[in-house]
Amino acid sequence: MSEQVDVLICGSGSAGLCAAMWLARCGINYKILERQSGPLKNGQADGVQCRTVEIFESFGISEDMLKEAYHVLEIAFWSAAGKEGIQRTHYAADLEPGISHQPHVILNQARINGLMIEGIQHSSGGLEMDYGMQVKTVEVDSVAAKDPTAYCVTTTAVTADGIEKVFESKYVLACDGAHSAVRRSLGFNMIGDSSDAVWGVMDVYVRTDFPDMRKKAVLHSSVGNLMIIPREGDYLVRFYIELEGVAVKDVTFSTLEEQARRIFSPYTVEIVDTVWWSAYSIGQRVADFFTKENRVFLTGDACHTHSPKAGQGMNVSLQDGYNIGWKLAAVLREQAPPTLLDTYVSERQATAHELIEFDRFFTNLFSTSYRQEHGITADDFKNHFVRAGRYTAGQGVRYNKSVLVCPSAVAETLAAHLTVGMRFPSAQVVRLSDAKAMQLIRALPADSRWHVLVFAGDILDDQLARRLSKTASELHAIAQRYTSNDADADSVIQGILVIASDRRKVEQEQVPAFFTPVVGKWKIKCHHKTFADDRSYNSGHGHAYKSYGIDPKHGCLVVVRPDQCEYISDCGICPTDG
């Protein structure tokens, strides 16, 4: 007998668990099939870019990550110094100032997965996961796929005991890695190539007199290149080591250990314990298709693979899951038509191709032969590396025009520092109800709601107050149109008000009812949706309007998708359809 489930997730990596976070929060019937016998114990990925920390913050699970992780704050650059070995040439900030309110951190992938599993269990009371399940085939009934209610995908899997199980689902997510069984079953191919460059990687404990072992560091010596990534805790570090003239199959731990010693000279490095090591050749590949009939979707390493040095693999995979999860939930809850799922492919396939091009550039930048051939100096390398920081931080993704992204010339004049199609950045504001200074993004949790932020200016000005009243009335009508009578008024569309007034002169009754909905079991008016761009008692002034490039005399309206991507409109013009 087959088992029916709305969404079957094949693989419990970053993409699969992030998608499951959405589905569990939205009450969607899902199941994860994982071929391993239990949770990941020691993952190979460890770089957590600040965009990923923002995503964890949106799910309310970032605090433990930030407490446990190593925080990357500074990069040290070292270059060859002739017979003297290597010498430090530069220090630089790891992140461009103001790029995010969250840091770049390092934490083992197993722990990152564990945090998501804990988040799923907290939101739904359990985790729908079957371990020891190897997917064999995935088939889509193309005729039945035209019916949105059909369980048209049949997946066959085998347990560790050899027992075959069949699952019928409306949708399947392929989150099963670079050797994806789902991709192979569908007949999709990975397009790209591998280079001759070979790198080794090792997680080790070392005794050393090298002064920057607890900083992210890039070493260019006359005998090769090495990158240091300090790990969580006080002693564990990761080395990425360039190897020349050797095949991956011939690399041994002794090979890596000896090359590390040569690169670090004149400093001494004694490896006293090893957690893990490996060697790999660099390749960049993208799947030729990302979906089958809009019923099976490829995510993560199942559709894009690249080098690990830019720290993008786990992060981009997780963002794939962040993108598809809320869209599947919206379709299954009949809040959006199935055509919404077209945007997963258009958005994430373009992102994958951009990632591959960036990875080629970044890989070449680390290659000794490439730098010599193109005359790239140590100073050039540092400048290229620092400029690439916005992309490696996960803040370079911009989605193109679609039903979900509506760029316009008007938007650029309304909010000069916001870009339609990119994630909505945060700024400090002060909550009107209790004078709490907080990041505005905290008012936009990942709970499947759309967020409408109204920057109304100084509402102590009668003209702006009247304009706000009109805008709030029209927004209220739109929200009612999409909200059932038995649900909270803000359960689908949430209104957030950000004023540029002296908050101590504003009374609660001056805030329109759209921003103070009556909600919850006890039907109490909510006063937590109004904020002032004003000075706080202990945290200074956030200057949110200035940060976003919004004129407080005009204002604007920012619509933020459930995944924190933005659309911008005039504050006095509320779109009523589309």
Coordinates of C-alpha atoms in Angstrom, one line a residue:
M1 CA 0.0 0.0 0.0
S2 CA 1.2 3.5 -0.7
E3 CA 1.3 6.4 1.7
Q4 CA -0.1 9.8 0.7
V5 CA 1.5 13.0 1.7
D6 CA 1.1 16.6 0.3
V7 CA 4.9 17.3 0.1
L8 CA 7.6 14.6 0.1
I9 CA 11.1 15.9 0.8
C10 CA 13.9 13.7 -0.3
G11 CA 16.9 14.5 1.8
S12 CA 17.3 16.2 5.2
G13 CA 20.0 18.7 4.3
S14 CA 19.8 22.5 4.5
A15 CA 17.3 23.0 1.7
G16 CA 15.0 20.2 2.9
L17 CA 14.9 21.2 6.5
C18 CA 14.4 24.9 5.6
A19 CA 11.5 24.0 3.4
A20 CA 10.1 21.8 6.1
M21 CA 10.3 24.7 8.6
W22 CA 7.8 26.6 6.4
L23 CA 5.5 23.6 5.8
A24 CA 5.4 22.7 9.5
R25 CA 4.6 26.3 10.5
C26 CA 1.8 26.4 7.9
G27 CA 0.2 23.1 8.9
I28 CA 1.1 21.3 5.6
N29 CA 1.2 17.6 5.5
Y30 CA 4.8 16.7 4.7
K31 CA 7.4 13.9 5.1
I32 CA 11.2 13.8 4.8
L33 CA 13.0 10.7 3.6
E34 CA 16.6 10.5 4.6
R35 CA 19.0 7.8 3.4
Q36 CA 21.2 8.0 6.5
S37 CA 20.3 6.1 9.6
G38 CA 20.0 9.2 11.8
P39 CA 20.7 12.9 12.0
L40 CA 23.9 14.4 10.6
K41 CA 26.7 14.1 13.2
N42 CA 29.6 15.9 11.6
G43 CA 28.8 18.0 8.5
Q44 CA 31.4 19.4 6.1
A45 CA 29.9 22.8 5.6
D46 CA 30.5 25.4 8.3
G47 CA 30.3 29.0 6.9
V48 CA 27.0 30.7 7.9
Q49 CA 26.7 33.9 5.9
C50 CA 24.9 36.9 7.4
R51 CA 21.9 36.4 5.1
T52 CA 21.5 32.8 6.5
V53 CA 21.6 34.2 10.1
E54 CA 18.8 36.7 9.0
I55 CA 16.8 33.7 7.8
F56 CA 17.3 31.9 11.1
E57 CA 16.2 35.2 12.8
S58 CA 13.0 35.2 10.8
F59 CA 12.2 31.8 12.1
G60 CA 13.1 32.8 15.7
I61 CA 16.0 30.4 16.0
S62 CA 19.1 32.6 15.6
E63 CA 19.9 33.1 19.3
D64 CA 21.5 29.7 20.0
M65 CA 23.4 29.9 16.7
L66 CA 24.9 33.2 17.6
K67 CA 25.8 32.0 21.1
E68 CA 27.5 28.8 19.9
A69 CA 29.2 30.0 16.7
Y70 CA 32.6 31.6 15.9
H71 CA 32.0 35.2 14.8
V72 CA 34.1 36.2 11.8
L73 CA 35.0 39.9 12.2
E74 CA 38.4 40.4 10.5
I75 CA 40.5 38.9 7.7
A76 CA 44.3 38.8 7.7
F77 CA 46.1 38.7 4.4
W78 CA 49.6 37.1 4.2
S79 CA 52.0 37.1 1.2
A80 CA 55.3 35.6 0.3
A81 CA 58.3 37.3 1.7
G82 CA 61.2 35.7 -0.2
K83 CA 63.5 33.6 2.0
E84 CA 61.7 34.8 5.1
G85 CA 58.6 32.7 4.2
I86 CA 55.4 34.7 4.6
Q87 CA 54.5 38.1 6.1
R88 CA 51.2 39.8 7.0
T89 CA 50.3 42.6 4.5
H90 CA 46.8 43.7 5.4
Y91 CA 43.9 43.5 7.8
A92 CA 40.4 44.1 6.6
A93 CA 36.8 43.9 8.0
D94 CA 35.1 40.7 7.1
L95 CA 31.9 42.5 6.2
E96 CA 31.2 45.8 4.5
P97 CA 29.9 48.2 7.2
G98 CA 26.1 48.4 7.2
I99 CA 25.6 45.4 5.0
S100 CA 23.6 43.5 7.6
H101 CA 22.6 43.8 11.3
Q102 CA 23.7 40.2 11.6
P103 CA 27.2 38.8 11.6
H104 CA 29.0 36.2 9.5
V105 CA 29.6 33.1 11.7
I106 CA 31.1 29.7 11.6
L107 CA 29.1 26.6 13.0
N108 CA 29.2 23.0 12.0
Q109 CA 26.4 22.0 9.6
A110 CA 25.3 19.2 11.9
R111 CA 24.5 21.8 14.6
I112 CA 22.8 24.1 12.0
N113 CA 20.6 21.2 10.9
G114 CA 19.9 20.4 14.6
L115 CA 18.7 24.0 15.2
M116 CA 16.2 23.7 12.3
I117 CA 15.0 20.3 13.5
E118 CA 14.4 21.8 17.0
G119 CA 12.6 24.7 15.3
I120 CA 10.3 22.3 13.4
Q121 CA 9.6 20.3 16.5
H122 CA 8.8 23.5 18.5
S123 CA 6.3 24.8 15.8
S124 CA 4.6 21.5 15.0
G125 CA 5.1 19.2 18.0
G126 CA 7.1 16.7 16.0
L127 CA 9.3 15.9 13.0
E128 CA 7.9 13.9 10.1
M129 CA 11.2 12.1 9.2
D130 CA 11.9 8.6 8.0
Y131 CA 15.5 7.7 8.3
G132 CA 17.2 4.8 6.4
M133 CA 15.2 5.4 3.3
Q134 CA 16.9 5.3 -0.1
V135 CA 14.9 6.8 -2.9
K136 CA 14.9 4.7 -6.1
T137 CA 12.5 6.2 -8.5
V138 CA 10.3 9.3 -8.9
E139 CA 7.6 9.4 -11.5
V140 CA 5.1 12.2 -12.4
D141 CA 1.8 11.5 -14.1
S142 CA 1.8 14.4 -16.6
V143 CA -2.0 14.1 -17.2
A144 CA -2.9 14.1 -13.5
A145 CA -0.5 16.9 -12.8
K146 CA -2.9 19.3 -14.5
D147 CA -5.3 18.8 -11.5
P148 CA -3.9 20.8 -8.6
T149 CA -5.5 18.4 -6.1
A150 CA -4.0 15.3 -7.6
Y151 CA -1.4 13.2 -5.8
C152 CA 0.4 12.8 -9.1
V153 CA 4.0 12.0 -8.1
T154 CA 4.9 8.4 -7.2
T155 CA 8.1 7.9 -5.3
T156 CA 9.6 4.4 -4.5
A157 CA 12.1 4.1 -1.7
V158 CA 13.7 1.2 0.0
T159 CA 14.4 0.8 3.8
A160 CA 17.7 -0.3 5.2
D161 CA 16.0 -3.8 5.6
G162 CA 15.3 -3.9 1.9
I163 CA 11.5 -3.2 2.3
E164 CA 10.1 -1.2 -0.6
K165 CA 7.7 1.6 0.2
V166 CA 5.7 3.8 -2.2
F167 CA 4.7 7.4 -1.5
E168 CA 2.1 9.3 -3.5
S169 CA 2.4 13.1 -3.2
K170 CA 1.3 16.3 -4.7
Y171 CA 4.8 17.6 -4.7
V172 CA 8.4 16.3 -4.3
L173 CA 11.4 18.3 -3.3
A174 CA 14.8 16.9 -4.4
C175 CA 17.1 17.9 -1.5
D176 CA 19.3 14.8 -1.8
G177 CA 22.7 16.3 -2.7
A178 CA 25.1 16.3 -5.6
H179 CA 24.4 12.6 -6.4
S180 CA 20.6 13.1 -6.3
A181 CA 18.6 9.9 -6.9
V182 CA 15.6 12.1 -7.7
R183 CA 17.5 14.0 -10.4
R184 CA 18.8 10.7 -11.9
S185 CA 15.4 9.2 -11.9
L186 CA 14.0 12.1 -13.8
G187 CA 16.8 11.9 -16.4
F188 CA 18.1 15.4 -15.6
N189 CA 21.8 16.1 -16.1
M190 CA 24.4 18.4 -14.4
I191 CA 26.0 20.7 -17.0
G192 CA 29.5 22.1 -16.4
D193 CA 33.0 20.9 -15.9
S194 CA 35.8 20.3 -13.5
S195 CA 39.2 22.0 -13.4
D196 CA 42.6 20.5 -12.7
A197 CA 42.9 22.5 -9.5
V198 CA 43.1 20.2 -6.4
W199 CA 42.5 21.5 -2.9
G200 CA 42.6 19.7 0.4
V201 CA 40.6 20.5 3.5
M202 CA 41.1 19.5 7.1
D203 CA 39.6 20.3 10.5
V204 CA 42.4 20.1 13.0
Y205 CA 43.7 21.1 16.4
V206 CA 47.2 22.7 16.2
R207 CA 50.0 23.9 18.4
T208 CA 51.5 26.9 16.6
D209 CA 53.3 30.3 17.0
F210 CA 51.4 31.7 13.9
P211 CA 49.7 34.9 15.3
D212 CA 46.5 34.9 13.3
M213 CA 45.3 31.3 13.8
R214 CA 42.1 32.6 15.4
K215 CA 41.2 34.9 12.5
K216 CA 40.0 34.2 9.1
A217 CA 43.2 34.4 7.1
V218 CA 44.4 34.0 3.5
L219 CA 48.1 32.9 3.0
H220 CA 49.9 33.2 -0.3
S221 CA 53.4 31.8 0.0
S222 CA 55.9 30.9 -2.7
V223 CA 55.0 27.2 -2.3
G224 CA 51.2 27.5 -2.3
N225 CA 48.0 28.9 -0.9
L226 CA 46.1 28.2 2.3
M227 CA 43.0 29.7 3.9
I228 CA 42.3 29.5 7.6
I229 CA 38.7 29.3 8.9
P230 CA 38.5 29.3 12.7
R231 CA 35.8 27.0 14.0
E232 CA 33.4 27.2 16.9
G233 CA 35.1 26.8 20.3
D234 CA 38.5 28.1 21.0
Y235 CA 40.9 25.7 19.3
L236 CA 39.5 23.9 16.2
V237 CA 40.4 25.4 12.8
R238 CA 39.8 24.5 9.2
F239 CA 42.5 24.7 6.6
Y240 CA 41.9 24.9 2.8
I241 CA 45.2 24.0 1.1
E242 CA 46.1 24.4 -2.6
L243 CA 47.8 21.3 -4.1
E244 CA 49.6 21.3 -7.4
G245 CA 50.7 18.4 -9.6
V246 CA 48.7 15.8 -7.7
A247 CA 45.5 13.9 -8.4
V248 CA 42.7 13.7 -5.8
K249 CA 43.1 10.0 -5.5
D250 CA 46.7 10.3 -4.5
V251 CA 46.2 12.9 -1.8
T252 CA 46.9 11.6 1.8
F253 CA 46.7 13.3 5.1
S254 CA 50.5 13.4 5.2
T255 CA 50.4 15.3 1.9
L256 CA 48.2 18.0 3.4
E257 CA 50.1 18.1 6.7
E258 CA 53.5 18.6 4.9
Q259 CA 52.1 21.3 2.5
A260 CA 50.6 23.2 5.4
R261 CA 54.0 23.2 7.2
R262 CA 55.7 24.5 4.1
I263 CA 53.2 27.3 3.6
F264 CA 53.3 28.5 7.2
S265 CA 57.1 28.7 7.3
P266 CA 58.8 30.3 9.2
Y267 CA 56.1 29.7 11.7
T268 CA 55.7 26.2 13.1
V269 CA 52.5 24.2 13.0
E270 CA 52.0 20.9 14.8
I271 CA 48.8 19.1 14.2
V272 CA 47.9 17.4 17.4
D273 CA 44.5 16.0 16.5
T274 CA 42.3 15.7 13.3
V275 CA 38.5 15.7 13.2
W276 CA 38.1 15.3 9.4
W277 CA 40.0 15.7 6.2
S278 CA 39.4 15.4 2.5
A279 CA 40.6 16.4 -1.0
Y280 CA 38.6 17.6 -4.0
S281 CA 38.9 18.9 -7.5
I282 CA 37.0 22.1 -8.2
G283 CA 34.0 21.9 -10.5
Q284 CA 31.0 24.1 -11.3
R285 CA 27.8 22.5 -12.5
V286 CA 24.1 23.4 -12.8
A287 CA 21.2 21.1 -13.6
D288 CA 19.7 21.4 -17.0
F289 CA 16.2 21.5 -15.5
F290 CA 15.0 22.6 -12.0
T291 CA 11.5 21.1 -12.2
K292 CA 9.4 18.4 -13.7
E293 CA 5.8 19.5 -14.5
N294 CA 6.0 22.0 -11.6
R295 CA 5.5 19.0 -9.3
V296 CA 9.1 17.9 -8.6
F297 CA 11.6 20.7 -7.8
L298 CA 15.4 20.4 -7.5
T299 CA 17.1 22.3 -4.7
G300 CA 20.6 22.7 -3.2
D301 CA 23.4 20.5 -4.5
A302 CA 20.9 18.5 -6.5
C303 CA 20.9 21.4 -9.0
H304 CA 24.1 23.3 -8.4
T305 CA 27.6 22.4 -7.2
H306 CA 30.7 24.5 -6.9
S307 CA 33.9 25.0 -4.8
P308 CA 33.5 25.4 -1.0
K309 CA 35.9 28.3 -0.4
A310 CA 33.4 31.1 -0.8
G311 CA 31.2 29.4 1.8
Q312 CA 28.1 29.4 -0.4
G313 CA 27.0 25.8 -0.7
M314 CA 25.0 25.3 2.5
N315 CA 23.8 28.9 2.4
V316 CA 22.5 29.0 -1.1
S317 CA 20.9 25.5 -0.6
L318 CA 19.2 26.8 2.5
Q319 CA 17.9 29.8 0.6
D320 CA 16.5 27.5 -2.1
G321 CA 14.4 25.8 0.6
Y322 CA 13.5 29.3 2.0
N323 CA 12.2 30.3 -1.4
I324 CA 10.2 27.1 -2.3
G325 CA 8.8 26.4 1.2
W326 CA 6.5 29.4 1.6
K327 CA 5.3 29.2 -2.0
L328 CA 4.3 25.5 -1.7
A329 CA 2.5 26.4 1.5
A330 CA 0.6 29.2 -0.2
V331 CA -0.5 27.0 -3.1
L332 CA -1.6 24.1 -0.9
R333 CA -3.5 26.5 1.4
E334 CA -5.2 27.9 -1.7
Q335 CA -3.8 31.4 -1.0
A336 CA -2.1 31.4 -4.4
P337 CA -2.5 29.6 -7.8
P338 CA -0.1 26.9 -8.8
T339 CA 1.5 29.2 -11.3
L340 CA 3.2 30.9 -8.3
L341 CA 5.6 28.0 -8.4
D342 CA 7.0 29.2 -11.7
T343 CA 8.8 31.8 -9.8
Y344 CA 10.9 29.3 -7.9
V345 CA 12.5 28.2 -11.1
S346 CA 12.9 31.8 -12.5
E347 CA 14.3 33.1 -9.3
R348 CA 16.5 30.3 -8.1
Q349 CA 17.8 29.0 -11.5
A350 CA 19.1 32.5 -12.2
T351 CA 20.7 32.6 -8.8
A352 CA 22.4 29.3 -9.4
H353 CA 23.9 30.5 -12.7
E354 CA 25.1 33.7 -11.0
L355 CA 26.6 31.6 -8.2
I356 CA 28.6 29.5 -10.7
E357 CA 30.0 32.6 -12.5
F358 CA 31.0 34.1 -9.2
D359 CA 32.6 30.8 -8.1
R360 CA 34.7 30.6 -11.2
F361 CA 35.9 34.1 -10.5
F362 CA 36.6 33.4 -6.9
T363 CA 38.3 30.1 -7.6
N364 CA 40.6 31.8 -10.1
L365 CA 41.4 34.5 -7.6
F366 CA 42.9 31.8 -5.3
S367 CA 44.9 30.1 -8.0
T368 CA 48.6 30.8 -7.9
S369 CA 49.0 30.2 -11.7
Y370 CA 46.0 32.4 -12.5
R371 CA 47.3 35.3 -10.4
Q372 CA 50.8 35.1 -11.9
E373 CA 49.4 34.9 -15.5
H374 CA 47.1 37.9 -15.0
G375 CA 49.5 40.0 -12.9
I376 CA 47.3 40.1 -9.8
T377 CA 49.3 41.4 -6.8
A378 CA 48.7 40.8 -3.1
D379 CA 47.1 44.2 -2.9
D380 CA 44.9 43.4 -5.9
F381 CA 43.8 40.1 -4.3
K382 CA 42.8 41.9 -1.1
N383 CA 40.8 44.5 -3.0
H384 CA 39.0 41.8 -5.1
F385 CA 38.3 39.7 -2.0
V386 CA 36.9 42.6 0.0
R387 CA 34.7 43.7 -2.9
A388 CA 33.3 40.2 -3.3
G389 CA 32.2 40.4 0.4
R390 CA 28.6 41.6 -0.5
Y391 CA 28.0 38.5 -2.6
T392 CA 29.6 36.1 -0.2
A393 CA 27.5 37.6 2.6
G394 CA 24.4 36.4 0.7
Q395 CA 23.3 40.0 0.1
G396 CA 23.9 40.1 -3.7
V397 CA 20.8 38.2 -4.8
R398 CA 18.3 40.2 -6.8
Y399 CA 15.2 38.6 -8.3
N400 CA 14.0 39.7 -11.8
K401 CA 10.6 41.0 -12.7
S402 CA 7.8 38.5 -12.2
V403 CA 4.3 38.3 -10.6
L404 CA 6.1 38.6 -7.3
V405 CA 8.6 41.3 -8.2
C406 CA 7.5 44.7 -9.6
P407 CA 10.4 47.1 -10.2
S408 CA 9.7 50.6 -11.4
A409 CA 11.4 53.9 -11.8
V410 CA 9.0 55.4 -9.2
A411 CA 10.2 52.9 -6.6
E412 CA 13.8 54.2 -6.9
T413 CA 12.6 57.8 -6.1
L414 CA 10.5 56.7 -3.1
A415 CA 13.1 54.6 -1.3
A416 CA 16.5 55.3 -2.9
H417 CA 18.4 52.8 -0.8
L418 CA 16.0 49.9 -1.2
T419 CA 16.0 47.6 -4.3
V420 CA 12.9 45.9 -5.5
G421 CA 13.6 42.2 -5.8
M422 CA 16.2 42.1 -3.0
R423 CA 15.8 41.2 0.6
F424 CA 14.4 44.0 2.9
P425 CA 17.3 45.2 5.1
S426 CA 16.8 46.1 8.7
A427 CA 17.2 49.3 10.7
Q428 CA 16.7 50.2 14.3
V429 CA 13.4 51.7 15.3
V430 CA 11.6 52.4 18.6
R431 CA 8.3 50.6 19.3
L432 CA 5.6 53.1 20.1
S433 CA 3.8 51.0 22.7
D434 CA 6.7 50.3 25.1
A435 CA 9.7 52.5 23.9
K436 CA 11.7 49.3 23.0
A437 CA 14.5 49.9 20.6
M438 CA 14.6 47.0 18.1
Q439 CA 15.5 45.9 14.6
L440 CA 12.5 46.5 12.3
I441 CA 13.0 43.2 10.6
R442 CA 12.0 41.5 13.9
A443 CA 8.4 42.7 13.2
L444 CA 8.4 40.6 10.0
P445 CA 8.7 37.0 11.1
A446 CA 8.7 34.0 8.7
D447 CA 5.1 32.9 9.4
S448 CA 3.7 33.0 5.8
R449 CA 2.2 36.5 6.1
W450 CA 2.7 39.3 3.7
H451 CA 4.0 42.5 5.4
V452 CA 2.9 45.9 4.3
L453 CA 5.1 48.6 5.8
V454 CA 3.8 52.1 5.7
F455 CA 6.4 54.9 6.1
A456 CA 3.9 57.7 6.8
G457 CA 6.3 60.5 7.9
D458 CA 5.4 62.9 10.7
I459 CA 1.8 62.1 11.5
L460 CA 1.6 65.1 13.8
D461 CA 1.3 67.0 10.5
D462 CA -2.5 67.1 9.7
Q463 CA -2.0 66.6 6.0
L464 CA 0.2 63.5 6.4
A465 CA -2.2 62.2 9.1
R466 CA -5.1 62.4 6.6
R467 CA -3.1 60.7 4.0
L468 CA -2.2 57.9 6.4
S469 CA -5.9 57.5 7.3
K470 CA -6.8 57.1 3.6
T471 CA -4.0 54.6 3.0
A472 CA -4.9 52.5 6.0
S473 CA -8.6 52.4 5.0
E474 CA -7.7 51.1 1.5
L475 CA -5.2 48.6 3.0
H476 CA -7.9 47.4 5.4
A477 CA -10.2 46.6 2.5
I478 CA -7.5 44.7 0.6
A479 CA -6.6 42.6 3.7
Q480 CA -10.3 41.8 4.3
R481 CA -10.6 40.6 0.7
Y482 CA -8.0 37.8 1.4
T483 CA -8.8 37.0 5.0
S484 CA -11.6 34.6 6.1
N485 CA -14.1 35.8 8.6
D486 CA -13.0 33.4 11.3
A487 CA -9.3 34.3 11.1
D488 CA -7.4 37.2 12.8
A489 CA -7.4 40.3 10.7
D490 CA -3.6 40.2 10.3
S491 CA -3.3 36.5 9.6
V492 CA -2.7 36.9 5.8
I493 CA -1.6 40.6 5.4
Q494 CA 0.1 42.3 8.3
G495 CA 0.2 46.1 8.5
I496 CA 3.3 47.8 10.0
L497 CA 3.5 51.5 10.6
V498 CA 6.8 53.4 10.8
I499 CA 6.4 57.1 11.6
A500 CA 8.9 60.0 11.6
S501 CA 7.4 61.8 14.6
D502 CA 8.5 62.6 18.1
R503 CA 7.0 59.4 19.6
R504 CA 6.4 61.1 22.9
K505 CA 3.9 63.4 21.3
V506 CA 1.9 60.7 19.5
E507 CA -1.1 59.0 21.2
Q508 CA -2.3 55.5 20.4
E509 CA -5.6 56.8 19.1
Q510 CA -3.8 58.6 16.3
V511 CA -2.8 55.2 14.9
P512 CA -5.3 53.9 12.4
A513 CA -7.1 50.6 13.3
F514 CA -5.4 48.7 10.4
F515 CA -2.2 48.8 12.5
T516 CA -3.9 47.8 15.8
P517 CA -6.0 44.8 14.8
V518 CA -8.0 42.8 17.4
V519 CA -6.4 39.4 17.5
G520 CA -5.9 36.2 19.4
K521 CA -7.9 34.0 21.7
W522 CA -8.9 36.9 23.9
K523 CA -9.5 39.3 21.0
I524 CA -7.2 42.0 22.4
K525 CA -6.1 45.0 20.4
C526 CA -2.4 44.6 19.2
H527 CA -0.2 47.6 19.8
H528 CA 3.0 46.1 18.6
K529 CA 2.9 47.1 15.0
T530 CA 3.7 50.8 15.2
F531 CA 7.3 52.1 15.3
A532 CA 9.0 55.5 15.4
D533 CA 12.2 56.5 13.6
D534 CA 13.3 58.3 16.8
R535 CA 16.0 58.3 19.4
S536 CA 15.8 55.6 22.1
Y537 CA 16.8 55.9 25.7
N538 CA 19.8 53.6 25.6
S539 CA 20.5 52.6 21.9
G540 CA 20.7 56.0 20.1
H541 CA 18.9 56.8 16.9
G542 CA 18.5 54.3 14.1
H543 CA 17.8 56.8 11.3
A544 CA 15.6 54.3 9.5
Y545 CA 14.2 56.8 7.0
K546 CA 17.7 57.9 6.0
S547 CA 18.9 54.3 5.9
Y548 CA 16.2 53.4 3.5
G549 CA 16.4 56.6 1.5
I550 CA 12.8 57.6 2.2
D551 CA 11.7 61.3 2.3
P552 CA 9.7 61.7 5.6
K553 CA 7.7 64.5 3.9
H554 CA 6.4 62.1 1.2
G555 CA 6.7 58.6 2.7
C556 CA 6.2 55.3 0.8
L557 CA 4.7 51.9 1.1
V558 CA 6.9 48.7 1.1
V559 CA 5.3 45.3 0.6
V560 CA 7.5 42.5 1.8
R561 CA 7.0 38.9 0.7
P562 CA 6.9 36.1 3.3
D563 CA 10.6 35.5 2.4
Q564 CA 11.5 39.2 3.0
C565 CA 11.8 40.2 -0.6
E566 CA 10.4 43.6 -1.3
Y567 CA 8.1 45.6 -3.6
I568 CA 7.7 49.4 -3.2
S569 CA 4.8 51.7 -3.9
D570 CA 3.7 55.3 -3.2
C571 CA 2.3 55.7 0.3
G572 CA -1.0 57.2 -1.1
I573 CA -1.5 54.6 -3.8
C574 CA -2.5 51.1 -2.8
P575 CA -2.5 48.4 -5.5
T576 CA -5.8 46.6 -5.4
D577 CA -5.0 43.7 -7.8
G578 CA -2.2 41.8 -9.3

